[in-house]
Coordinates of C-alpha atoms in Angstrom, one line a residue:
M10 CA 0.0 0.0 0.0
I11 CA 2.8 2.4 0.9
R12 CA 4.7 1.6 -2.4
M13 CA 1.5 2.2 -4.4
H14 CA 1.0 5.6 -2.7
Y15 CA 4.7 6.5 -3.3
G16 CA 4.4 5.4 -6.9
M17 CA 1.3 7.6 -7.4
K18 CA 3.1 10.6 -6.0
I19 CA 6.0 10.1 -8.4
C20 CA 3.6 9.7 -11.4
F21 CA 1.7 12.8 -10.3
G22 CA 4.9 14.8 -9.9
A23 CA 6.2 13.8 -13.3
A24 CA 2.8 14.6 -14.9
L25 CA 2.8 18.0 -13.2
M26 CA 6.3 18.8 -14.3
F27 CA 5.5 17.8 -17.9
V28 CA 2.4 20.0 -17.9
T29 CA 4.2 23.0 -16.4
L30 CA 7.4 22.7 -18.6
A31 CA 5.6 21.8 -21.9
P32 CA 4.8 25.5 -22.8
V33 CA 8.4 26.5 -22.0
A34 CA 9.9 23.8 -24.2
K35 CA 7.7 24.7 -27.2
A36 CA 9.8 24.3 -30.3
D37 CA 9.9 26.8 -33.1
D38 CA 7.4 26.1 -36.0
F39 CA 8.9 24.0 -38.7
K40 CA 7.5 23.4 -42.3
L41 CA 8.6 20.8 -44.8
S42 CA 9.2 22.2 -48.3
N43 CA 6.6 21.3 -50.9
N44 CA 9.1 20.5 -53.6
Q45 CA 10.8 17.2 -52.9
R46 CA 12.6 15.5 -55.8
I47 CA 13.9 12.0 -56.4
S48 CA 16.5 10.8 -58.9
C49 CA 17.6 7.3 -59.6
S50 CA 20.3 5.7 -61.6
R51 CA 21.0 2.1 -62.7
G52 CA 24.2 0.3 -63.5
L53 CA 25.5 -3.1 -64.4
S54 CA 28.4 -4.6 -62.4
A55 CA 30.6 -7.6 -62.9
G56 CA 28.8 -10.9 -62.8
K57 CA 25.6 -9.6 -64.2
L58 CA 24.7 -7.7 -61.0
N59 CA 22.2 -4.8 -61.3
T60 CA 22.5 -1.8 -59.0
A61 CA 19.9 0.9 -58.6
T62 CA 20.6 4.0 -56.6
C63 CA 18.0 6.6 -55.6
K64 CA 18.5 9.9 -53.8
S65 CA 15.9 12.4 -52.6
Y66 CA 16.2 15.8 -51.0
A67 CA 13.8 17.8 -48.9
Y68 CA 14.1 20.9 -46.8
L69 CA 12.8 21.6 -43.2
F70 CA 12.3 25.3 -42.6
N71 CA 12.0 27.2 -39.4
V72 CA 9.2 29.7 -40.2
K73 CA 10.2 32.0 -37.3
T74 CA 14.0 32.3 -37.7
S75 CA 14.4 31.5 -41.5
E76 CA 17.1 28.8 -40.7
Y77 CA 16.6 25.6 -42.6
F78 CA 17.9 22.1 -42.9
R79 CA 18.8 20.3 -46.1
C80 CA 17.8 16.7 -45.7
S81 CA 18.8 13.8 -48.0
V82 CA 18.0 10.1 -48.1
S83 CA 19.5 7.5 -50.4
L84 CA 19.0 3.9 -51.1
A85 CA 21.3 1.5 -53.1
L86 CA 19.9 -1.9 -54.2
T87 CA 22.1 -4.6 -55.7
R88 CA 20.5 -7.7 -57.2
D89 CA 21.2 -10.5 -59.6
N90 CA 18.7 -12.3 -61.8
K91 CA 17.1 -14.2 -58.8
E92 CA 17.4 -12.2 -55.6
V93 CA 18.3 -9.0 -53.8
I94 CA 21.8 -9.2 -52.6
N95 CA 22.4 -6.0 -50.8
V96 CA 20.4 -2.9 -49.7
Q97 CA 22.1 0.2 -48.3
T98 CA 20.5 3.3 -47.0
D99 CA 22.0 6.6 -45.8
G100 CA 20.7 10.1 -45.0
G101 CA 20.5 13.0 -42.6
C102 CA 19.9 16.7 -42.3
T103 CA 22.4 19.5 -42.4
K104 CA 21.7 22.8 -40.7
K105 CA 22.0 25.8 -43.0
P106 CA 22.3 29.6 -42.1
R107 CA 19.4 32.0 -41.8
I108 CA 18.0 33.6 -44.9
F109 CA 16.8 36.7 -43.1
E110 CA 18.6 38.3 -40.2
T111 CA 15.5 38.9 -38.0
D112 CA 12.7 36.7 -36.6
S113 CA 9.3 37.0 -38.3
S114 CA 6.8 34.7 -40.0
Y115 CA 8.3 33.3 -43.2
S116 CA 7.3 31.0 -46.1
F117 CA 9.8 28.9 -47.9
D118 CA 10.5 26.5 -50.7
A119 CA 13.5 24.9 -52.4
T120 CA 14.4 22.8 -55.4
E121 CA 17.3 20.6 -56.4
T122 CA 19.1 20.5 -59.8
E123 CA 18.9 17.3 -61.7
P124 CA 21.7 14.7 -61.1
P125 CA 25.1 15.6 -62.7
N126 CA 24.7 16.4 -66.4
T127 CA 25.8 19.0 -68.9
N128 CA 24.2 21.8 -66.9
S129 CA 26.3 20.9 -63.8
F130 CA 29.7 22.3 -64.5
F131 CA 31.1 22.1 -61.0
G132 CA 30.1 18.7 -59.7
P133 CA 26.8 17.5 -58.3
G134 CA 24.9 20.7 -59.1
G135 CA 23.1 22.7 -56.5
Y136 CA 19.8 24.0 -55.3
S137 CA 17.8 27.1 -55.1
V138 CA 15.9 28.5 -52.0
W139 CA 13.1 31.0 -52.0
A140 CA 11.9 32.6 -48.8
S141 CA 9.3 35.4 -48.2
D142 CA 8.3 37.3 -45.1
N143 CA 4.6 36.8 -44.4
T144 CA 4.3 40.1 -42.6
T145 CA 5.7 42.4 -45.3
Q146 CA 6.4 42.4 -49.1
K147 CA 9.8 40.9 -48.9
V148 CA 11.2 38.0 -51.0
R149 CA 14.7 36.6 -51.1
G150 CA 16.0 34.1 -53.7
C151 CA 19.2 32.1 -53.2
I152 CA 21.2 29.9 -55.4
I153 CA 23.7 27.4 -53.8
I154 CA 26.1 25.5 -56.0
S155 CA 29.1 23.3 -55.4
S156 CA 32.4 25.0 -56.1
G157 CA 34.0 21.6 -57.0
L158 CA 36.6 22.3 -54.3
G159 CA 34.7 20.9 -51.3
S160 CA 32.6 23.9 -50.4
D161 CA 29.4 25.5 -51.5
I162 CA 29.0 28.9 -53.0
S163 CA 25.8 30.7 -51.8
K164 CA 24.4 34.0 -53.1
C165 CA 21.1 35.5 -52.1
L166 CA 19.3 38.5 -53.7
D167 CA 16.4 40.5 -52.4
M168 CA 13.7 40.8 -55.0
T169 CA 12.5 44.3 -56.2
F170 CA 8.9 44.9 -57.0
Q171 CA 8.0 47.1 -59.9

């Protein structure tokens, strides 16, 4: 009986702490971009093995601070004529800097270039980011490309309205 009473006190205390701290621990508002892309490639390996690799990107945007995360996921599947031999997955999100210097209420979208091709002079290509302030007429467009030297080059431009 004493143990049950003590257990109820602990549960009540934990519930009270959760209820009182929940508003303080409220996270910023995040929004997933609407423009996810996927690209896949196939190849033949020695011994008549087929390999398919798919990669997709998405963006998670903090609508208050204009910071964002570039997220990627990839899957590589190797098979022969009869069975799947190997499946490998990888992925994660990388935090990127703010687009606007001050907190507000922002909208956001991003898009990736196609996989390496003739339009991709410096490596795997890049992506573009568009963000707008929901409280005023303010839009910023950014293009981020790989320099081919291990770093990205990012330039943003505030849009003018005519």
